[in-house]
CSV table of C-alpha atoms (C1' of nucleotides) and ligand atoms in Angstrom, one decimal:
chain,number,residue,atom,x,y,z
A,25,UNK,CA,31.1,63.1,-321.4
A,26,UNK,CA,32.0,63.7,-318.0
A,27,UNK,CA,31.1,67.3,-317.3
A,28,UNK,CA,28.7,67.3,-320.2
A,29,UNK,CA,24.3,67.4,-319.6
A,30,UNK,CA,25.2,68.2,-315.8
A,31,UNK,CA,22.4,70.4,-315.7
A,32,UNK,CA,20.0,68.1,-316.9
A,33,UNK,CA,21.6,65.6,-315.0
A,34,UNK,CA,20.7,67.7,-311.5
A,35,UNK,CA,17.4,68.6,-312.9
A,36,UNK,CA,16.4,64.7,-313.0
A,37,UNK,CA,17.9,64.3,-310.3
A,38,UNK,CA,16.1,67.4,-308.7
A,39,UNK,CA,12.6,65.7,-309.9
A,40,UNK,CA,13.9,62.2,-308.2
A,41,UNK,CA,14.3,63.8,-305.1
A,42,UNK,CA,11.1,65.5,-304.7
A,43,UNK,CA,9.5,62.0,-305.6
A,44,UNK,CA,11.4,59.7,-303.9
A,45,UNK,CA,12.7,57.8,-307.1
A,46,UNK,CA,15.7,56.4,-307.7
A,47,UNK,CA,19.0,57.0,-309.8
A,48,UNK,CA,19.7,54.0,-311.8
A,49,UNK,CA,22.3,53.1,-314.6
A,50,UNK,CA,19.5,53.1,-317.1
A,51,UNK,CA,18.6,56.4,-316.3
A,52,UNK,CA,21.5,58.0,-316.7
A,53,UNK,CA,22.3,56.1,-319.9
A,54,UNK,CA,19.0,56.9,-321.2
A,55,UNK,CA,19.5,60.4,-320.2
A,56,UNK,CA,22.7,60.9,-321.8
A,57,UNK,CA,21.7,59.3,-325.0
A,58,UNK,CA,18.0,61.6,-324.9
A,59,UNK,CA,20.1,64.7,-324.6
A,60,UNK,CA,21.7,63.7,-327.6
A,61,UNK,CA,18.6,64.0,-329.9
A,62,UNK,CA,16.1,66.9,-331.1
A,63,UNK,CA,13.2,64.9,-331.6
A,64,UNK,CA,13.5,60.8,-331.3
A,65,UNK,CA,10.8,58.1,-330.8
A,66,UNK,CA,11.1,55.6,-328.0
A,67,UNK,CA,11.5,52.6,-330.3
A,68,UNK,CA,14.5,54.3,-332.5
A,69,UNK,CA,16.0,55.3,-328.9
A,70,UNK,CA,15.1,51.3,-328.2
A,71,UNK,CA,17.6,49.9,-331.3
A,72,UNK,CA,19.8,52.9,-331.2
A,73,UNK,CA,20.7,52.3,-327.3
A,74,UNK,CA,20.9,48.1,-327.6
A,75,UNK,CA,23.6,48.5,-329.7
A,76,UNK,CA,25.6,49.0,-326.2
A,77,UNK,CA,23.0,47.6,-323.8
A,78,UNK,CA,21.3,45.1,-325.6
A,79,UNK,CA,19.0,43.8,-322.3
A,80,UNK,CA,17.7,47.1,-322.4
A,81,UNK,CA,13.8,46.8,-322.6
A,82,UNK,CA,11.9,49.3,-324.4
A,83,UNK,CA,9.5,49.3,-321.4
A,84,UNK,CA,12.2,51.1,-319.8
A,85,UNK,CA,12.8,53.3,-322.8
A,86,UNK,CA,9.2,54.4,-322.4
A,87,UNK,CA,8.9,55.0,-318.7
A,88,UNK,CA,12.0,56.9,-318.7
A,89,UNK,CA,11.3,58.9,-321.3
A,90,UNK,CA,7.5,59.6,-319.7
A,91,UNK,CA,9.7,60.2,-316.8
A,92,UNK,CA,11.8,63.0,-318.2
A,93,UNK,CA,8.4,64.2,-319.5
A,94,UNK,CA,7.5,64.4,-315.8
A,95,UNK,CA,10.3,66.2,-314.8
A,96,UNK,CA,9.9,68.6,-317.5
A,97,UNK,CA,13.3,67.6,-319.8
A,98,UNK,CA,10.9,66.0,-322.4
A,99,UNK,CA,7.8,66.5,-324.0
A,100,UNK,CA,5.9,64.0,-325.7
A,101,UNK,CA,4.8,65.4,-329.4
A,102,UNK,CA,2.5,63.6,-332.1
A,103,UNK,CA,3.5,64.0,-335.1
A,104,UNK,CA,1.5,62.5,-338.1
A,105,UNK,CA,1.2,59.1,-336.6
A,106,UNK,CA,4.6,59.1,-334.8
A,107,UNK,CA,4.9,60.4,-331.2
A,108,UNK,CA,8.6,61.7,-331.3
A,109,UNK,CA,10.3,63.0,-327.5
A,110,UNK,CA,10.9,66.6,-327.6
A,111,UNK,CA,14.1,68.0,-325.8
A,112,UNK,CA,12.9,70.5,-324.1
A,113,UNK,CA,15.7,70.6,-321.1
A,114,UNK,CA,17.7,73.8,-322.8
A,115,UNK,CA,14.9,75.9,-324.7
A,116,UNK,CA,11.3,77.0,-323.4
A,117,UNK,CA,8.0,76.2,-325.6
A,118,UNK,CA,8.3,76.3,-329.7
A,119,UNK,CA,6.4,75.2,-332.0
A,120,UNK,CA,7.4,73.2,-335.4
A,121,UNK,CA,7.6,73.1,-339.0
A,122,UNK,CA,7.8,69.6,-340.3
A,123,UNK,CA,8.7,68.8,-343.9
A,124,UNK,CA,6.8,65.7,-345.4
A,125,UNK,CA,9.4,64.7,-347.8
A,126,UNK,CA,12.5,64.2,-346.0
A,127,UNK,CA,10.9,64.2,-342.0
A,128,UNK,CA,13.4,67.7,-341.3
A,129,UNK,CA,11.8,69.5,-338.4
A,130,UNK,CA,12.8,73.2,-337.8
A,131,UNK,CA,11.4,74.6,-334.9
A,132,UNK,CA,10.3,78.1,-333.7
A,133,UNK,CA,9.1,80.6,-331.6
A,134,UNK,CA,6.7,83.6,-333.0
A,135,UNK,CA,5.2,85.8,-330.6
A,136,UNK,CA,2.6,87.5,-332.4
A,137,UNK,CA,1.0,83.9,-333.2
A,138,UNK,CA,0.8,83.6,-329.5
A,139,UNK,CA,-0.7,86.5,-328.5
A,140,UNK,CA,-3.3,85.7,-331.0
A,141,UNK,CA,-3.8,82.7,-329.6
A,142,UNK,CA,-4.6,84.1,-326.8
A,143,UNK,CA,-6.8,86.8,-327.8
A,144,UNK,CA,-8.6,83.9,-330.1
A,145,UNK,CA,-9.1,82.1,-326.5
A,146,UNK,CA,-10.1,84.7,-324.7
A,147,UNK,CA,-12.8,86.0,-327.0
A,148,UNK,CA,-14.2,82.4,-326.4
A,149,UNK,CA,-14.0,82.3,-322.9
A,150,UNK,CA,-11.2,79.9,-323.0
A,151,UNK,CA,-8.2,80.0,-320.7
A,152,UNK,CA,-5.3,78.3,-322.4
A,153,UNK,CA,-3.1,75.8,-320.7
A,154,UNK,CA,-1.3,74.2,-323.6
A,155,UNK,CA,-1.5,74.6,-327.7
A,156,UNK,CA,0.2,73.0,-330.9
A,157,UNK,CA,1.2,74.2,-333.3
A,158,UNK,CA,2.1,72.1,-336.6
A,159,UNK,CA,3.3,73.3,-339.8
A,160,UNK,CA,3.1,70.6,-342.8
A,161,UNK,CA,5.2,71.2,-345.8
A,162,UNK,CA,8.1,71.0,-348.3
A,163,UNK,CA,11.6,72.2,-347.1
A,164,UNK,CA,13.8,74.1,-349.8
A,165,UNK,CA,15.3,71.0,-350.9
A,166,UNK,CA,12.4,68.9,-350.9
A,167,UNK,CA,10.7,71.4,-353.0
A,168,UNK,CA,13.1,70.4,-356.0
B,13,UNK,CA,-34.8,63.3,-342.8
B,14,UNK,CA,-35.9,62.8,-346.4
B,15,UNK,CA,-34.6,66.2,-347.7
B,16,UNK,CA,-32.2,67.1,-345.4
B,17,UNK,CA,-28.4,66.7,-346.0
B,18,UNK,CA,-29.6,66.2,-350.0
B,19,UNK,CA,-25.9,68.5,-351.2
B,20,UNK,CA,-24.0,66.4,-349.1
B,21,UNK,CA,-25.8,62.6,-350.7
B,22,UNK,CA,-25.1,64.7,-353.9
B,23,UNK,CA,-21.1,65.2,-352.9
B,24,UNK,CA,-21.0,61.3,-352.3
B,25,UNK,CA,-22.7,60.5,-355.1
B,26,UNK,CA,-20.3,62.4,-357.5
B,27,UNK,CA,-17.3,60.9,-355.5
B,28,UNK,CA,-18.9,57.3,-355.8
B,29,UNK,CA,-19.5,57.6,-359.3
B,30,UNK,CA,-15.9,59.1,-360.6
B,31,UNK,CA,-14.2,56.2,-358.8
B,32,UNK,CA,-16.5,53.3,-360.0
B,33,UNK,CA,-17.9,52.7,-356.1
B,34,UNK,CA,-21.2,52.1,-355.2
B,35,UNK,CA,-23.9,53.9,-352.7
B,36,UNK,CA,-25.4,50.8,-350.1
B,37,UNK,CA,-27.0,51.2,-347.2
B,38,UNK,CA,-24.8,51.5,-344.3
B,39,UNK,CA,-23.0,54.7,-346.6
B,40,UNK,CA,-26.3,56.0,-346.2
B,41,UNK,CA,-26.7,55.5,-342.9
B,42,UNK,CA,-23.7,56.4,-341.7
B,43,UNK,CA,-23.4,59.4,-343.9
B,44,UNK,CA,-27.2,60.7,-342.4
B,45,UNK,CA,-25.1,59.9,-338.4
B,46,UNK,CA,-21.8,61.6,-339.5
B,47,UNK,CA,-24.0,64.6,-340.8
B,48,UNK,CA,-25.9,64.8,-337.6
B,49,UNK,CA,-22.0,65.2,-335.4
B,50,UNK,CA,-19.9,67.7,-335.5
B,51,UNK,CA,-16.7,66.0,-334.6
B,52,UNK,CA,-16.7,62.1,-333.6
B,53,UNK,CA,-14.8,59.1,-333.0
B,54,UNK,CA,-15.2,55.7,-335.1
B,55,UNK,CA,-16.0,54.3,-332.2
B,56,UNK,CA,-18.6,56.4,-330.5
B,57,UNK,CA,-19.9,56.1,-334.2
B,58,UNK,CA,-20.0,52.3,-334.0
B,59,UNK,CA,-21.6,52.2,-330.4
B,60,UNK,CA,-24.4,55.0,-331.8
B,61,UNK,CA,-25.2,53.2,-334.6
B,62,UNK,CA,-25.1,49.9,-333.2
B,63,UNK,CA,-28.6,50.4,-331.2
B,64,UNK,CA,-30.3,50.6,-334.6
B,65,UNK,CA,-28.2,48.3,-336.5
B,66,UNK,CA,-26.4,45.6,-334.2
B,67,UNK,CA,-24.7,44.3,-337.5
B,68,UNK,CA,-22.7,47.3,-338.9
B,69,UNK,CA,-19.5,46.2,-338.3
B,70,UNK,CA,-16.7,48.5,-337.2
B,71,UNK,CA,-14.2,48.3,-339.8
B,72,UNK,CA,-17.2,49.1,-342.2
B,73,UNK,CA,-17.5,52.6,-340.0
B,74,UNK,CA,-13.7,53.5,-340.6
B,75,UNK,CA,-14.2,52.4,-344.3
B,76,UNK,CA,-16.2,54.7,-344.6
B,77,UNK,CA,-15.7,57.8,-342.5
B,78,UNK,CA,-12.3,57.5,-344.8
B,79,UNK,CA,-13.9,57.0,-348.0
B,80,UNK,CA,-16.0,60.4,-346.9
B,81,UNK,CA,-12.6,61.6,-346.4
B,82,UNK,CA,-12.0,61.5,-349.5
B,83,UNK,CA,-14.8,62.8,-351.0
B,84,UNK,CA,-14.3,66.2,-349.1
B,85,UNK,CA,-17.1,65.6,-346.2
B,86,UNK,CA,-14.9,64.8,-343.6
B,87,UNK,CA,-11.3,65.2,-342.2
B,88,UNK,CA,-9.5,63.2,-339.7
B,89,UNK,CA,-8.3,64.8,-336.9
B,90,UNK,CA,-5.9,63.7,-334.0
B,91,UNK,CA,-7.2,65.7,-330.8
B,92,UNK,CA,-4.8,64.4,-327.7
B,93,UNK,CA,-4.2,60.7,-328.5
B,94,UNK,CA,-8.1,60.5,-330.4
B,95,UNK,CA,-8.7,60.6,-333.9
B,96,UNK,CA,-12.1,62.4,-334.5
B,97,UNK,CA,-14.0,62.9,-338.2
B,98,UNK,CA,-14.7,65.9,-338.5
B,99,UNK,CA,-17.8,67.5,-340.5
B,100,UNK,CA,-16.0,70.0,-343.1
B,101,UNK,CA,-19.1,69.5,-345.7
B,102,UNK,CA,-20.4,72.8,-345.0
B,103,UNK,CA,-17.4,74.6,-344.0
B,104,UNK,CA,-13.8,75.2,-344.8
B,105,UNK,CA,-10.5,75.5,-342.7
B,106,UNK,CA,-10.5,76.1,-339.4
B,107,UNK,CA,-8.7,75.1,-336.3
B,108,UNK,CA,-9.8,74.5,-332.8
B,109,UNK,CA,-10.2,75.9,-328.9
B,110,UNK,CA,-10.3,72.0,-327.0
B,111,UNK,CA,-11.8,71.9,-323.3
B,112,UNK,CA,-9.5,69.8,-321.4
B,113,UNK,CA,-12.4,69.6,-318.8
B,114,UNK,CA,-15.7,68.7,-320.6
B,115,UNK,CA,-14.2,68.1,-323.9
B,116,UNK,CA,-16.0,70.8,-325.9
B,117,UNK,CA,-14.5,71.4,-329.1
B,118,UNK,CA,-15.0,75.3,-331.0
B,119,UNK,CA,-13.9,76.1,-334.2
B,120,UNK,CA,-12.6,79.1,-334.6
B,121,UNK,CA,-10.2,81.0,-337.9
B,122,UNK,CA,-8.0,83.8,-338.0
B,123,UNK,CA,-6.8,85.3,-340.4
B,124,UNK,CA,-3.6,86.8,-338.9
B,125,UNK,CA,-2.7,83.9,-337.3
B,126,UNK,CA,-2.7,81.7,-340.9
B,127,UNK,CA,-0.6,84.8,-342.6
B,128,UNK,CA,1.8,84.6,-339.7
B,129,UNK,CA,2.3,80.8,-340.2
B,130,UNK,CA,2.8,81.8,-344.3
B,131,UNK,CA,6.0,84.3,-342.9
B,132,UNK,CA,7.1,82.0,-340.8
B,133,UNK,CA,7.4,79.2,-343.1
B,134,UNK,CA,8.9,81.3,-345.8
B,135,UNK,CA,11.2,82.5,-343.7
B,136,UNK,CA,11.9,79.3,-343.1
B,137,UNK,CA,12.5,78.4,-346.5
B,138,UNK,CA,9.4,76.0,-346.3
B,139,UNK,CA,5.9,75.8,-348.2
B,140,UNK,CA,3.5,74.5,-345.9
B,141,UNK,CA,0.6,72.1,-347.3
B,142,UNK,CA,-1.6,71.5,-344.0
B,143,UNK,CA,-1.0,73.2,-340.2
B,144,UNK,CA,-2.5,72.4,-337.4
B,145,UNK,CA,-3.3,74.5,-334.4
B,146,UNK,CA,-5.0,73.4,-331.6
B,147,UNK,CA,-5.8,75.3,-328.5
B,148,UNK,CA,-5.8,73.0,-325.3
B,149,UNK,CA,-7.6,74.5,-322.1
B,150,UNK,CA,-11.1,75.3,-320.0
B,151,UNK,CA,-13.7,76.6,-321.0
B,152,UNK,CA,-15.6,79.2,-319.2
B,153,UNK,CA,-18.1,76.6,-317.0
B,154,UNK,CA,-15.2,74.3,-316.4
B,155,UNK,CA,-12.5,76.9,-315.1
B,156,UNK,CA,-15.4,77.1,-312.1
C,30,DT,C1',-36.5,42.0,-365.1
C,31,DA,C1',-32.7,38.6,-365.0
C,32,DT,C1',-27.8,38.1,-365.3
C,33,DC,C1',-23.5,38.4,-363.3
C,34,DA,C1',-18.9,40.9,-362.9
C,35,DT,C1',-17.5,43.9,-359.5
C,36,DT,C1',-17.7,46.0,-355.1
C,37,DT,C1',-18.9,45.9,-350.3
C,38,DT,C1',-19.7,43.9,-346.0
C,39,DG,C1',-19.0,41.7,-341.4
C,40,DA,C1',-16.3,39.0,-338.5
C,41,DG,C1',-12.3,38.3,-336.8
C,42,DA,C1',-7.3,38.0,-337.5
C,43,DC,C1',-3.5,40.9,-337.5
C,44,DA,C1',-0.2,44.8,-336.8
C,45,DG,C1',1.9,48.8,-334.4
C,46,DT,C1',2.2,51.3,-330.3
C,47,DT,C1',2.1,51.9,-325.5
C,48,DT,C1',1.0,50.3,-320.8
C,49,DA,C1',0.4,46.6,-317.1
C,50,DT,C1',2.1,42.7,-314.6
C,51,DC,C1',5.3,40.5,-311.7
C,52,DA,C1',9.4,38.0,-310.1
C,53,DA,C1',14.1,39.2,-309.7
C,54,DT,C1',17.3,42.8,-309.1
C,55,DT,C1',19.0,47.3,-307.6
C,56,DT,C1',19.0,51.4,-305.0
C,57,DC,C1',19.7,54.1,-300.9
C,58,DA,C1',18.3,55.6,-296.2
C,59,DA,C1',19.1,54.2,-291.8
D,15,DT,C1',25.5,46.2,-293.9
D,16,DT,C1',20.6,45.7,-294.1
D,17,DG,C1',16.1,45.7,-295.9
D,18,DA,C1',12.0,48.3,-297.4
D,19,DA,C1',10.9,50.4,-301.5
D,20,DA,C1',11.7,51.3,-306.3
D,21,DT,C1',13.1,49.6,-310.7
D,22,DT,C1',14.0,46.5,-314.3
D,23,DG,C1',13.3,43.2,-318.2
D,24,DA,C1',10.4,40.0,-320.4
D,25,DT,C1',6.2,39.5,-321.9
D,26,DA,C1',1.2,39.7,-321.7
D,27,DA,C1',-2.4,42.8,-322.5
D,28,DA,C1',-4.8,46.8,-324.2
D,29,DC,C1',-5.9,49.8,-327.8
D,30,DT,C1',-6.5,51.6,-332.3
D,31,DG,C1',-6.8,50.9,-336.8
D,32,DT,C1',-6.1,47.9,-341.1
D,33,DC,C1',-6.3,43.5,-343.6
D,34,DT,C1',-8.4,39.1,-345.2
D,35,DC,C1',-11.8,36.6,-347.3
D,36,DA,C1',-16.2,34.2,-347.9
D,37,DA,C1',-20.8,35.7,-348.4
D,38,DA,C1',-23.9,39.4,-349.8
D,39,DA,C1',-25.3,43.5,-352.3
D,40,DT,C1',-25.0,46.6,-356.1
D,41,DG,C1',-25.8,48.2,-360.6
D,42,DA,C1',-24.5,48.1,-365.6
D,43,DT,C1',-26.1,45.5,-369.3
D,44,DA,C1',-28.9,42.4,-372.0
E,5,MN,MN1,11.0,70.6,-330.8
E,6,MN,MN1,-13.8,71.1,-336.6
E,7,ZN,ZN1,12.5,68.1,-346.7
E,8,ZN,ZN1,-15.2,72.8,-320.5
DNA sequence: TATCATTTTGAGACAGTTTATCAATTTCAA
DNA sequence: TTGAAATTGATAAACTGTCTCAAAATGATA
């Protein structure tokens, strides 16, 4: 665990600097236990983390999480009615594929769906700054 | 108003009637309102229609914008942390360009962009059900 | 048209999720 | 080491949407 996340670790603390916030122990736990996940929600990171901390307060959860959102290790993602943290630290944008039967998320990256986009936006006078992309459906297994 | 939106009264009608429910006035009413939007909130809903009828509660408004779910006329739709009804009666898929600035909603479809999403979820070993694809940016006016 | 079982409504309680408040604690620059 | 500023934890509050239930409306039937 020691030389482990270092990168994200200097990233936060990067994104700290610059706004004159401060390293605590909760953000460091939090951080390690984040890095940890794909895609978590802020209450399951709430139970999973008071196992060792229990006077951990998911207000805490939430602003750290919204702060590694700030500093561009998370992203905050809505899916159905669940808004799971996205770990974003070690990969650039992708979009999802979620299976409704057992929650699996696979993630990806398709090029030619984004210059689409992009040509869609354009031909509306649009100037995209973000998108989402969500694909509902049955994984292999679930299929069965 | 007294032959307009007559297919879609029809719709709820033959909805109502296979599941043993029963047309009052506020479906009415609410149904003519939802026809007249192309994309709204329960709540703007509720505020609308509570200048012509301070009684129509707001549980009866999401009641109903879901029972019109069902029937086909309308889809939910989480845009950014709101859930807007949208009109589908007289149209099918689509997705949608959002202006981050004034809001503006267009729908567009494409093609290539759905048989793209097909490859990639086969590839994927997935059969999708639903997507969603929202495009978040400014419109021409509001890049200005 | 009157009857009346069934459905619907409106008001507010309630639930789930996220943010705001604030006194006490911790951090870190000087 | 000190002390101003930031952070924390507990909990209140905000927000969105659903549930409850007594009263009212609907519509099939007589
Ligand atoms: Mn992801
Ligand atoms: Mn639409
Ligand atoms: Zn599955
Ligand atoms: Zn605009």
């Amino acid at each position: 665990m020691a030389n482990t996340h270092v990168k994200e670790m200097q990233a936060l603390k990067e994104h700290l600097g610059k706004h004159q916030l401060k390293l605590t122990r909760q953000r460091e736990l939090i951080l390690s236990a984040f890095l940890r996940q794909e895609h978590i929600t802020a209450e399951a990171m709430y139970h999973q983390l008071a196992k060792s901390d229990p006077h951990l307060g998911l207000a805490t959860i939430y602003r750290t999480l919204n702060l590694f959102c700030d500093a561009g290790l998370a992203q905050a993602r809505h899916f159905g009615s669940q808004t799971k943290y996205d770990n974003v630290s070690h990969k650039g944008h992708h979009d999802h594929l979620i299976c409704t039967g057992c929650e699996k998320i696979v993630e990806f990256e398709n090029e030619e769906i984004e210059r689409l986009q992009e040509e869609v936006a354009t031909r509306n006078g649009f100037t995209i700054k973000t998108h989402r992309l969500e694909l509902y459906g049955l994984c292999s297994r679930c299929r069965h």
